[in-house]
Coordinates of C-alpha atoms and ligand atoms in Angstrom, one line a residue:
X169 CA -17.8 15.5 -30.4
X170 CA -19.0 11.9 -30.8
X171 CA -19.6 10.0 -27.5
X172 CA -18.0 7.0 -29.2
X173 CA -14.6 8.6 -28.8
X174 CA -15.0 8.6 -25.1
X175 CA -16.4 5.1 -25.0
X176 CA -13.4 3.8 -27.0
X177 CA -11.0 5.6 -24.6
X178 CA -12.8 4.0 -21.6
X179 CA -12.6 0.6 -23.2
X180 CA -8.9 1.0 -23.9
X181 CA -8.3 2.2 -20.4
X182 CA -10.2 -0.7 -18.9
X183 CA -8.2 -3.2 -20.9
X184 CA -4.7 -2.1 -20.1
X185 CA -2.7 -3.1 -17.0
X186 CA 0.0 -0.6 -17.6
X187 CA -0.1 2.9 -16.1
X188 CA 1.8 4.5 -19.0
X189 CA -0.6 3.1 -21.5
X190 CA -3.5 4.4 -19.4
X191 CA -2.0 7.9 -19.4
X192 CA -1.4 7.7 -23.2
X193 CA -5.1 6.8 -23.8
X194 CA -6.0 9.8 -21.7
X195 CA -3.6 12.1 -23.6
X196 CA -5.2 10.9 -26.8
X197 CA -8.7 11.6 -25.5
X198 CA -7.7 15.1 -24.2
X199 CA -6.2 16.0 -27.6
X200 CA -9.3 14.7 -29.5
X201 CA -11.6 16.9 -27.2
X202 CA -12.5 20.4 -28.4
X203 CA -11.3 22.9 -25.8
X204 CA -14.8 24.1 -24.9
X205 CA -15.8 20.5 -23.9
X206 CA -12.6 19.6 -22.1
X207 CA -13.9 20.4 -18.6
X208 CA -17.0 18.2 -19.2
X209 CA -14.9 15.4 -20.5
X210 CA -12.6 15.7 -17.5
X211 CA -15.5 15.2 -15.1
X212 CA -17.0 12.4 -17.2
X213 CA -13.7 10.4 -17.0
X214 CA -14.1 10.5 -13.2
X215 CA -17.7 9.2 -13.6
X216 CA -19.0 12.7 -12.6
X217 CA -20.6 15.8 -14.1
X218 CA -19.2 18.4 -11.7
X219 CA -16.4 18.7 -9.2
X220 CA -17.0 16.7 -6.0
X221 CA -17.6 19.9 -3.9
X222 CA -20.7 20.8 -6.0
X223 CA -22.3 17.7 -4.5
X224 CA -24.2 16.8 -7.7
X225 CA -24.9 13.1 -8.0
X226 CA -26.6 11.5 -11.0
X227 CA -27.8 8.6 -8.9
X228 CA -30.3 6.6 -10.9
X229 CA -31.4 3.5 -9.1
X230 CA -30.9 0.1 -10.6
X231 CA -34.6 -0.4 -11.0
X232 CA -35.0 2.8 -13.0
X233 CA -32.2 1.7 -15.4
X234 CA -33.9 -1.7 -15.8
X235 CA -37.1 0.1 -16.7
X236 CA -35.3 2.0 -19.4
X237 CA -33.7 -1.2 -20.9
X238 CA -37.2 -2.8 -20.9
X239 CA -38.6 0.2 -22.6
X240 CA -36.1 0.3 -25.5
X241 CA -35.7 -3.5 -26.0
X242 CA -39.1 -4.9 -25.5
X243 CA -37.6 -7.6 -23.4
X244 CA -39.4 -8.9 -20.3
X245 CA -38.2 -7.4 -17.0
X246 CA -37.7 -10.9 -15.4
X247 CA -35.6 -12.0 -18.3
X248 CA -33.4 -8.9 -18.1
X249 CA -32.9 -9.3 -14.4
X250 CA -31.9 -12.9 -14.9
X251 CA -29.2 -11.8 -17.4
X252 CA -28.1 -9.0 -15.1
X253 CA -27.7 -11.5 -12.1
X254 CA -25.5 -13.7 -14.3
X255 CA -23.3 -10.9 -15.6
X256 CA -23.3 -9.0 -12.3
X257 CA -23.0 -5.5 -13.9
X258 CA -25.9 -3.6 -15.4
X259 CA -23.6 -1.8 -17.9
X260 CA -22.4 -5.0 -19.4
X261 CA -26.0 -6.3 -19.4
X262 CA -27.1 -3.2 -21.5
X263 CA -24.1 -3.9 -23.8
X264 CA -25.1 -7.5 -24.3
X265 CA -28.7 -6.7 -24.8
X266 CA -28.1 -4.1 -27.5
X267 CA -25.6 -6.2 -29.3
X268 CA -27.9 -9.2 -29.4
X269 CA -29.2 -9.7 -32.9
X270 CA -32.5 -11.0 -31.6
X271 CA -33.3 -7.9 -29.5
X272 CA -35.8 -5.6 -31.2
X273 CA -34.3 -2.3 -30.4
X274 CA -35.8 1.1 -30.7
X275 CA -32.9 2.9 -32.2
X276 CA -32.7 6.3 -33.9
X277 CA -29.4 5.8 -35.8
X278 CA -28.3 9.3 -34.8
X279 CA -24.8 9.3 -33.4
X280 CA -24.6 10.1 -29.8
X281 CA -22.7 13.3 -28.9
X282 CA -20.8 14.2 -25.8
X283 CA -22.9 17.4 -25.6
X284 CA -26.1 15.5 -25.6
X285 CA -24.9 12.9 -23.1
X286 CA -23.6 15.6 -20.7
X287 CA -26.7 17.8 -20.9
X288 CA -29.1 14.9 -20.5
X289 CA -27.2 13.4 -17.5
X290 CA -27.1 16.9 -16.0
X291 CA -30.8 17.2 -16.4
X292 CA -31.3 13.8 -14.8
X293 CA -29.1 14.8 -11.9
X294 CA -31.0 18.0 -11.2
X295 CA -34.7 16.9 -11.6
X296 CA -36.7 16.8 -8.5
X297 CA -40.3 16.8 -7.4
X298 CA -43.4 15.2 -8.9
X299 CA -42.9 12.7 -11.8
X300 CA -39.2 12.6 -11.3
X301 CA -38.9 8.8 -11.9
X302 CA -40.9 8.9 -15.1
X303 CA -38.9 11.8 -16.5
X304 CA -35.5 10.3 -15.6
X305 CA -36.5 7.0 -17.3
X306 CA -37.6 8.9 -20.4
X307 CA -34.4 10.9 -20.6
X308 CA -32.1 8.0 -20.2
X309 CA -34.2 5.8 -22.6
X310 CA -33.8 8.6 -25.2
X311 CA -30.0 8.5 -24.8
X312 CA -29.9 4.7 -25.0
X313 CA -31.9 4.8 -28.3
X314 CA -29.0 6.7 -29.9
X315 CA -26.3 4.5 -28.3
X316 CA -24.3 1.7 -29.6
X317 CA -23.9 -1.3 -27.3
X318 CA -20.5 -0.1 -26.2
X319 CA -21.8 3.4 -25.5
X320 CA -24.7 1.9 -23.5
X321 CA -22.3 0.0 -21.3
X322 CA -20.6 3.2 -20.2
X323 CA -23.7 5.3 -20.1
X324 CA -25.4 2.9 -17.7
X325 CA -22.4 2.7 -15.4
X326 CA -22.1 6.5 -15.4
X327 CA -25.8 7.2 -14.5
X328 CA -25.5 4.7 -11.7
X329 CA -22.4 6.3 -10.3
X330 CA -20.4 3.1 -11.1
X331 CA -18.0 4.0 -13.9
X332 CA -15.0 3.3 -11.7
X333 CA -12.1 3.4 -14.2
X334 CA -9.8 4.3 -11.3
X335 CA -8.2 7.2 -13.1
X336 CA -6.6 9.1 -10.3
X337 CA -6.7 12.9 -10.4
X338 CA -2.9 12.9 -10.6
X339 CA -2.9 10.6 -13.6
X340 CA -5.3 13.0 -15.3
X341 CA -3.1 15.9 -14.5
X342 CA -0.1 14.1 -16.0
X343 CA -2.1 13.5 -19.2
X344 CA -3.1 17.2 -19.2
X345 CA 0.5 18.3 -18.8
X346 CA 1.6 16.1 -21.7
X347 CA -1.3 17.2 -24.0
X348 CA -1.3 20.9 -23.3
X349 CA 1.9 21.7 -21.3
X350 CA 5.5 21.1 -22.0
X351 CA 5.3 17.4 -21.1
X352 CA 5.3 15.7 -17.7
X353 CA 7.6 18.4 -16.2
X354 CA 4.6 20.8 -16.4
X355 CA 2.7 18.6 -13.9
X356 CA 4.0 20.7 -11.0
X357 CA 2.3 23.8 -12.3
X358 CA -0.9 22.0 -13.2
X359 CA -1.0 20.3 -9.9
X360 CA -0.5 23.6 -8.0
X361 CA -3.6 25.0 -9.8
X362 CA -5.5 21.8 -8.9
X363 CA -4.4 22.0 -5.3
X364 CA -5.8 25.5 -5.1
X365 CA -9.2 24.7 -6.7
X366 CA -9.9 20.9 -6.4
X367 CA -11.5 21.3 -9.8
X368 CA -10.2 19.1 -12.6
X369 CA -12.5 20.7 -15.1
X370 CA -11.5 24.3 -14.3
X371 CA -7.8 23.4 -14.4
X372 CA -8.2 21.6 -17.8
X373 CA -10.1 24.5 -19.3
X374 CA -7.6 27.1 -18.0
X375 CA -4.6 25.1 -19.4
X376 CA -6.3 24.5 -22.7
X377 CA -7.4 28.1 -23.2
X378 CA -4.6 30.1 -21.5
X379 CA -1.7 27.7 -21.6
X380 CA 0.9 27.3 -18.9
X381 CA 1.0 31.1 -18.3
X382 CA -2.7 31.0 -17.3
X383 CA -2.0 28.1 -15.0
X384 CA 1.0 29.8 -13.4
X385 CA -1.1 32.8 -12.4
X386 CA -4.0 30.6 -11.2
X387 CA -5.5 32.0 -8.0
X388 CA -7.5 30.6 -5.1
X389 CA -11.2 31.2 -5.6
X390 CA -13.5 31.4 -2.6
X391 CA -16.1 28.7 -2.8
X392 CA -13.7 26.2 -4.3
X393 CA -12.0 24.1 -1.6
X394 CA -8.2 24.2 -1.3
X395 CA -6.7 20.7 -1.0
X396 CA -5.7 20.2 2.6
X397 CA -2.1 20.2 3.8
X398 CA -1.3 17.0 5.7
X399 CA 1.3 15.9 8.3
X400 CA 4.4 13.8 8.1
X401 CA 5.0 11.6 11.1
X402 CA 8.2 11.3 13.2
X403 CA 8.8 9.4 16.4
X404 CA 11.0 11.4 18.7
X405 CA 11.1 15.0 19.9
X406 CA 14.7 15.2 18.8
X407 CA 14.0 14.2 15.2
X408 CA 11.0 16.5 15.0
X409 CA 12.9 19.6 16.2
X410 CA 15.9 18.8 13.9
X411 CA 13.6 18.5 10.9
X412 CA 12.0 21.9 11.7
X413 CA 15.3 23.6 12.0
X414 CA 15.4 23.6 15.9
X415 CA 12.1 25.3 16.6
X416 CA 8.4 24.7 16.0
X417 CA 4.9 25.6 17.0
X418 CA 3.4 22.8 18.9
X419 CA -0.4 22.3 19.1
X420 CA -2.7 19.6 20.4
X421 CA -3.9 17.2 17.8
X422 CA -7.7 17.3 18.0
X423 CA -9.6 14.2 17.1
X424 CA -12.5 15.4 15.0
X425 CA -13.5 16.2 11.4
X426 CA -11.3 18.5 9.5
X427 CA -13.3 21.4 8.1
X428 CA -12.5 24.2 5.7
X429 CA -14.8 27.2 5.9
X430 CA -15.2 29.7 3.1
X431 CA -16.8 32.8 4.5
X432 CA -18.2 35.7 2.4
X433 CA -20.8 38.4 3.2
X434 CA -23.2 36.4 0.9
X435 CA -22.8 33.1 2.8
X436 CA -20.6 30.4 4.3
X437 CA -19.6 27.0 2.8
X438 CA -18.0 24.1 4.6
X439 CA -15.9 21.5 3.1
X440 CA -14.7 18.1 4.5
X441 CA -11.2 16.6 4.3
X442 CA -12.4 14.9 1.1
X443 CA -13.6 18.2 -0.2
X444 CA -17.3 17.4 -0.2
X445 CA -19.6 20.3 0.5
X446 CA -21.0 19.6 3.9
X447 CA -22.5 23.0 4.6
X448 CA -26.0 21.8 5.1
X449 CA -24.9 19.3 7.8
X450 CA -23.5 21.9 10.2
X451 CA -25.9 24.9 10.4
X452 CA -24.8 25.4 14.0
X453 CA -21.1 25.8 12.9
X454 CA -22.3 28.3 10.2
X455 CA -24.1 30.3 12.8
X456 CA -21.1 30.4 15.1
X457 CA -18.8 31.4 12.3
X458 CA -21.1 34.1 11.1
X459 CA -21.0 35.8 14.5
X460 CA -17.3 35.5 15.1
X461 CA -15.7 36.5 11.8
X462 CA -14.4 40.0 11.2
X463 CA -13.6 40.1 7.5
X464 CA -15.5 40.3 4.2
X465 CA -13.9 37.2 2.8
X466 CA -12.0 34.5 4.7
X467 CA -10.9 30.9 4.3
X468 CA -10.0 29.2 7.5
X469 CA -9.3 25.6 8.6
X470 CA -9.9 23.7 11.8
X471 CA -11.1 20.6 13.4
X472 CA -14.8 20.2 14.3
X473 CA -15.0 18.3 17.6
X474 CA -18.0 17.0 19.6
X475 CA -18.2 18.5 23.0
X476 CA -19.9 17.8 26.3
X477 CA -21.5 21.2 27.1
X478 CA -21.7 20.4 30.8
X479 CA -18.1 19.5 31.4
X480 CA -16.6 21.3 28.3
X481 CA -14.9 18.0 27.6
X482 CA -13.9 17.2 24.0
X483 CA -15.3 13.9 22.8
X484 CA -13.7 11.4 20.5
X485 CA -14.0 11.2 16.7
X486 CA -16.6 8.5 16.8
X487 CA -19.1 10.9 18.4
X488 CA -18.7 13.8 15.9
X489 CA -19.0 11.4 12.9
X490 CA -22.6 10.7 14.0
X491 CA -23.3 14.2 12.8
X492 CA -22.3 13.4 9.2
X493 CA -25.0 12.7 6.5
X494 CA -28.0 13.6 8.8
X495 CA -31.0 15.1 7.1
X496 CA -34.4 14.5 8.7
X497 CA -33.2 14.4 12.3
X498 CA -30.6 17.2 11.9
X499 CA -32.2 19.4 14.6
X500 CA -32.2 16.6 17.1
X501 CA -28.6 15.6 16.4
X502 CA -27.5 19.3 16.8
X503 CA -28.9 19.3 20.2
X504 CA -27.7 15.8 21.1
X505 CA -24.2 16.2 19.7
X506 CA -23.1 19.9 20.0
X507 CA -19.7 20.7 18.4
X508 CA -17.0 23.3 18.5
X509 CA -14.8 24.3 15.6
X510 CA -11.2 24.7 16.7
X511 CA -9.4 26.7 14.1
X512 CA -5.7 26.4 13.3
X513 CA -5.1 28.2 10.0
X514 CA -6.2 31.0 7.7
X515 CA -5.6 30.6 4.0
X516 CA -7.2 33.6 2.4
X517 CA -8.4 37.0 3.5
X518 CA -10.2 39.8 1.6
X519 CA -9.0 38.9 -1.8
X520 CA -5.5 37.9 -0.7
X521 CA -4.1 34.4 -0.7
X522 CA -2.2 33.6 2.4
X523 CA -0.9 30.1 1.5
X524 CA 2.6 31.4 0.6
X525 CA 2.9 33.4 3.9
X526 CA 4.8 31.9 6.8
X527 CA 2.7 30.1 9.5
X528 CA 3.0 32.7 12.2
X529 CA 1.8 35.4 9.8
X530 CA -1.2 33.3 8.9
X531 CA -1.9 32.7 12.6
X532 CA -1.7 36.5 13.3
X533 CA -4.4 37.1 10.7
X534 CA -6.4 34.2 12.0
X535 CA -6.4 35.7 15.5
X536 CA -7.2 39.2 14.2
X537 CA -10.1 38.1 12.0
X538 CA -11.8 35.6 14.3
X539 CA -13.3 36.3 17.7
X540 CA -13.4 33.2 20.0
X541 CA -16.9 32.3 21.1
X542 CA -18.6 29.2 22.6
X543 CA -18.7 27.5 19.2
X544 CA -15.5 28.8 17.7
X545 CA -12.0 28.5 19.2
X546 CA -8.5 29.0 18.0
X547 CA -5.7 26.6 18.8
X548 CA -3.2 27.7 21.4
X549 CA 0.3 26.9 20.0
X550 CA 3.5 26.9 22.1
X551 CA 6.8 27.8 20.4
X552 CA 9.2 25.0 21.5
X553 CA 12.9 24.6 20.8
X554 CA 13.8 22.0 23.3
X555 CA 13.1 18.2 23.0
X556 CA 12.6 17.8 26.7
X557 CA 9.9 20.4 26.7
X558 CA 8.3 18.9 23.7
X559 CA 8.2 15.5 25.5
X560 CA 6.6 17.1 28.5
X561 CA 4.0 18.6 26.3
X562 CA 3.1 15.3 24.6
X563 CA 2.8 13.7 28.0
X564 CA 0.4 16.4 29.0
X565 CA -1.5 16.0 25.7
X566 CA -1.8 12.2 26.1
X567 CA -2.8 12.3 29.7
X568 CA -5.5 14.9 29.0
X569 CA -6.9 12.7 26.3
X570 CA -5.6 14.3 23.1
X571 CA -4.4 12.2 20.2
X572 CA -1.0 13.8 20.3
X573 CA 0.6 16.9 19.0
X574 CA 1.0 18.6 15.6
X575 CA 4.3 20.5 15.5
X576 CA 4.5 23.1 12.7
X577 CA 7.4 24.9 11.0
X578 CA 7.6 28.6 11.7
X579 CA 10.5 29.7 9.5
X580 CA 10.3 32.0 6.5
X581 CA 9.6 28.9 4.3
X582 CA 6.6 27.7 6.5
X583 CA 4.1 28.0 3.7
X584 CA 0.8 26.1 3.5
X585 CA 1.6 23.2 1.1
X586 CA -1.9 22.6 -0.3
X587 CA -2.5 18.9 -1.1
X588 CA 0.9 17.7 0.2
X589 CA 2.0 15.5 3.0
X590 CA 5.4 17.0 3.9
X591 CA 7.4 17.8 7.0
X592 CA 6.4 21.4 7.6
X593 CA 3.7 19.8 9.8
X594 CA 4.6 16.8 11.8
X595 CA 2.4 14.7 13.9
X596 CA 3.8 13.2 17.1
X597 CA 1.9 10.4 18.9
X598 CA 3.3 8.5 21.9
X599 CA 2.5 5.1 20.5
X600 CA 4.8 5.5 17.5
X601 CA 7.6 4.6 19.9
X602 CA 6.5 1.0 20.1
X603 CA 6.5 -1.2 17.1
X604 CA 3.6 -0.3 14.7
X605 CA 1.3 0.6 17.6
X606 CA -0.3 3.1 15.2
X607 CA -2.7 1.9 12.6
X608 CA -2.2 2.3 8.8
X609 CA -4.9 3.0 6.2
X610 CA -4.4 0.8 3.1
X611 CA -6.1 0.3 -0.2
X612 CA -7.6 -3.0 -1.2
X613 CA -6.2 -3.9 -4.7
X614 CA -7.0 -7.6 -5.0
X615 CA -8.1 -10.7 -3.2
X616 CA -7.4 -14.4 -2.8
X617 CA -10.0 -17.2 -3.0
X618 CA -10.9 -18.6 0.4
X619 CA -10.3 -22.3 1.2
X620 CA -11.9 -24.6 3.8
X621 CA -14.1 -22.7 6.1
X622 CA -13.7 -19.6 3.9
X623 CA -14.7 -21.3 0.7
X624 CA -17.0 -19.1 -1.3
X625 CA -15.6 -15.9 0.1
X626 CA -12.1 -14.3 0.2
X627 CA -9.3 -15.9 2.2
X628 CA -7.4 -12.6 2.2
X629 CA -7.3 -9.2 0.7
X630 CA -4.2 -7.8 -1.1
X631 CA -3.4 -4.4 0.5
X632 CA -1.4 -1.5 -0.9
X633 CA 0.1 1.8 0.2
X634 CA 0.0 4.9 -2.0
X635 CA 3.1 6.1 -4.0
X636 CA 2.6 9.9 -4.3
X637 CA 5.4 10.4 -6.8
X638 CA 4.2 7.8 -9.3
X639 CA 0.4 7.9 -8.4
X640 CA 0.4 4.2 -8.1
X641 CA -0.4 1.6 -5.3
X642 CA 2.3 -0.7 -4.0
X643 CA 1.5 -3.9 -2.1
X644 CA 2.5 -4.3 1.5
X645 CA 0.6 -7.2 2.9
X646 CA -2.2 -9.8 2.6
X647 CA -5.0 -9.1 5.1
X648 CA -7.0 -12.1 6.3
X649 CA -7.7 -11.6 10.0
X650 CA -9.8 -9.3 12.1
X651 CA -13.0 -9.6 10.1
X652 CA -16.2 -10.9 11.8
X653 CA -18.0 -13.7 10.1
X654 CA -20.8 -11.5 8.7
X655 CA -18.3 -9.1 7.1
X656 CA -16.2 -12.0 5.8
X657 CA -19.1 -13.6 4.1
X658 CA -20.0 -10.2 2.5
X659 CA -16.6 -9.4 1.1
X660 CA -17.2 -10.7 -2.5
X661 CA -20.4 -8.6 -2.6
X662 CA -18.7 -5.5 -1.3
X663 CA -16.1 -5.7 -4.0
X664 CA -18.3 -7.0 -6.8
X665 CA -18.6 -3.6 -8.6
X666 CA -14.8 -3.0 -8.4
X667 CA -13.8 -6.3 -10.0
X668 CA -11.6 -6.2 -13.1
X669 CA -9.9 -9.1 -14.8
X670 CA -6.3 -7.9 -14.5
X671 CA -4.2 -5.8 -12.1
X672 CA -5.3 -2.2 -12.3
X673 CA -2.8 -0.1 -14.3
X674 CA -2.0 1.9 -11.2
X675 CA -1.3 -1.2 -9.1
X676 CA 2.3 -2.5 -8.8
X677 CA 2.3 -6.0 -7.6
X678 CA 4.7 -9.0 -7.8
X679 CA 2.0 -11.2 -6.4
X680 CA -0.7 -12.7 -8.6
X681 CA -4.0 -12.2 -6.9
X682 CA -7.0 -14.4 -7.8
X683 CA -9.2 -11.3 -8.1
X684 CA -8.3 -7.8 -8.9
X685 CA -10.1 -4.5 -8.0
X686 CA -10.1 -0.9 -9.0
X687 CA -8.2 0.6 -6.1
X688 CA -10.9 2.4 -4.2
X689 CA -11.7 1.0 -0.8
X690 CA -9.5 2.0 2.2
X691 CA -9.3 -0.1 5.4
X692 CA -7.6 0.6 8.6
X693 CA -5.4 -2.1 10.0
X694 CA -3.0 -2.9 12.8
X695 CA 0.3 -4.8 12.3
X696 CA 2.9 -6.2 14.6
X697 CA 5.9 -4.9 12.8
X698 CA 7.4 -4.0 9.4
X699 CA 9.9 -6.4 7.8
X700 CA 11.8 -6.7 4.6
X701 CA 10.1 -8.8 2.0
X702 CA 10.9 -10.1 -1.5
X703 CA 7.2 -10.3 -2.4
X704 CA 6.0 -6.8 -1.9
X705 CA 6.6 -3.7 -4.0
X706 CA 6.2 -1.0 -1.2
X707 CA 9.6 0.4 -0.6
X708 CA 11.2 -1.9 -3.2
X709 CA 14.9 -1.3 -3.6
X710 CA 14.9 1.5 -1.0
X711 CA 16.2 -0.3 2.0
X712 CA 17.9 -3.1 0.1
X713 CA 18.1 -4.1 -3.6
X714 CA 15.4 -6.4 -4.8
X715 CA 13.3 -6.3 -1.6
X716 CA 10.4 -4.3 -0.4
X717 CA 8.6 -3.9 2.9
X718 CA 5.8 -6.0 4.4
X719 CA 3.5 -5.6 7.4
X720 CA 3.7 -8.7 9.7
X721 CA 0.5 -10.1 11.2
X722 CA -1.9 -7.5 9.8
X723 CA -5.3 -7.3 11.4
X724 CA -8.3 -5.4 10.3
X725 CA -9.0 -2.6 12.8
X726 CA -12.7 -2.6 12.1
X727 CA -12.9 0.7 10.3
X728 CA -13.7 1.0 6.6
X729 CA -12.2 4.5 5.9
X730 CA -14.9 5.7 3.6
X731 CA -13.9 9.2 4.5
X732 CA -10.6 8.6 2.7
X733 CA -10.0 8.4 -1.1
X734 CA -7.5 5.8 -2.1
X735 CA -4.9 8.6 -2.6
X736 CA -5.4 9.4 1.1
X737 CA -4.1 6.0 2.2
X738 CA -0.8 5.7 4.1
X739 CA 2.0 6.5 1.7
X740 CA 5.0 4.4 0.7
X741 CA 7.2 7.1 2.2
X742 CA 5.4 6.9 5.5
X743 CA 5.8 3.1 5.6
X744 CA 9.5 3.5 4.8
X745 CA 10.0 6.0 7.7
X746 CA 8.0 3.8 10.0
X747 CA 10.3 1.0 9.2
X748 CA 13.4 3.1 9.8
X749 CA 12.1 4.5 13.1
X750 CA 11.3 0.9 14.2
X751 CA 14.9 0.0 13.7
X752 CA 16.0 2.9 15.9
X753 CA 13.8 1.8 18.7
X754 CA 14.7 -1.9 19.0
Ligands
ATP14 P1 -5.1 10.0 11.5 O1 -5.3 8.8 10.6 O2 -3.8 10.0 12.3 O3 -6.3 10.3 12.3 P2 -5.3 11.5 9.2 O4 -4.7 10.4 8.4 O5 -6.8 11.7 9.1 O6 -4.9 11.3 10.7 P3 -3.1 13.1 9.3 O7 -2.4 13.8 8.2 O8 -2.4 11.8 9.7 O9 -4.6 12.8 8.9 O10 -3.2 14.0 10.6 C1 -3.5 15.3 10.3 C2 -4.9 15.6 10.7 O11 -4.9 16.0 12.1 C3 -5.4 16.8 10.0 O12 -6.0 16.4 8.8 C4 -6.4 17.4 10.9 O13 -7.7 16.9 10.6 C5 -6.0 16.9 12.3 N1 -5.6 17.9 13.3 C6 -6.0 17.9 14.6 N2 -5.5 18.9 15.2 C7 -4.7 19.6 14.4 C8 -3.9 20.8 14.4 N3 -3.8 21.5 15.6 N4 -3.3 21.2 13.3 C9 -3.4 20.6 12.2 N5 -4.2 19.4 12.0 C10 -4.8 19.0 13.1

């Protein structure tokens, strides 16, 4: 398959501002791809070579790419850097360089194939040891010699991990369902397989080769993370118990890192909420799990929380996050910040999926297969059927320093809804009772030029919530306060790589921003209240025809939620229910 087919598709996707067109371009690309290459093309459209949990990054540094461009064009490094600084993107710089008639290019004239691109990039990603830099430069230069200027643009962005087309996994699944299923209605089946494997390539390949029948019998595979089930939020004990049919299992909401552990006799893997493989970061958790599990194969989920070993006190989220990404001082950090894993669910045991089993049955298996030790605990749920009792429990939780409660359905339908934020699990925090005391996590989709003191940077960011049904982002406020001066000055630089010249096809906005971005970065913010708004698209036509919802007086809470993908942002439905519950409490 010629790489030019992919490059053309990328260019078309980049130039559209309509989601439907974006999906159509993807459908066309999927149909043009031979079945045996489909998984590779699926990863490539996401700017990757493997699923996230494989942890493989191509990661060529800017300087190495510049060396390649010097090598194939004979241009001076300084001249190249000058052009790059003006254009701001090394991919477009490569494109300009190769399309310039005065550049003396070393070209082979052999058309670039997807197979060659994929295999070479995979080699680049896996090389280590002596001479790495030299070999990587040679490999990329070889590819660029076969590339047209357009192909070079996307190759360079891909090797640098900066492809950023903003094609959401759900948009890709829609396109797959249209190309190989029975149309968009097949997305449910395709999505179910994706939720069980988190592997776009595997799902693509299965659908293309085995059709919908193969997708419908798709099974959980140990070693491939299951997409986590998330909580809905409600604000009163009454509402919660009603929603759960009168009774629920109430547990403390622990404030740590969510972990999914895949345990086999051959080894244990750990995955984060974003499904990255974080096994190497928690050897202490692995050791604890190895000595407390009584099954050949097991997938369990829990919250990894930092603990003060002297007082047994659980410490806040900010403490355990210091354990993330450590390499050289890992041993010291394990001693400095000991952790416990507090398990709350079991999803798979000895060849059998448990996700369609009711919660209490999963809990029974969890208790049976895991022995509690110093490092491993199991949550202690209380079955509650009375709102007064639930309120007493949340008071105890809040007073003892927990974030709140998670109350879970226990009826025969209380399955594990992988990848979904529904109401089988409901989080209950005290602060929800006051107006928007809880923060929201929103996606930055655009920005406005600053004036006066803010000239040269952004005056405000355009923030959006996530619409799960449509896989789009809907605006809900402009955020201009809460940034310190240093961050404020850096904003254009932070978003430089995400800049596009029109609203992204997955962004629904009535407001014309001065700058548009690929929806990628998630920020946490406070707001004073939610109001009806004619300008925003979040909740449009839901409360009243022609109007949406807006957050009043939004303020940056100081946290860039890099642990969240844009699809993990607060959803439109959550904002709508926050608005409704706010009305009840005035
Ligand atoms: P927040 O932003 O409120 O910290 P979140 O957006 O990361 O939460 P939510 O869906 O709002 O995720 O809350 C659910 C999270 O709570 C789960 O992902 C899990 O990490 C955590 N959690 C803590 N204790 C429990 C528990 N007992 N059962 C289930 N989840 C729990």
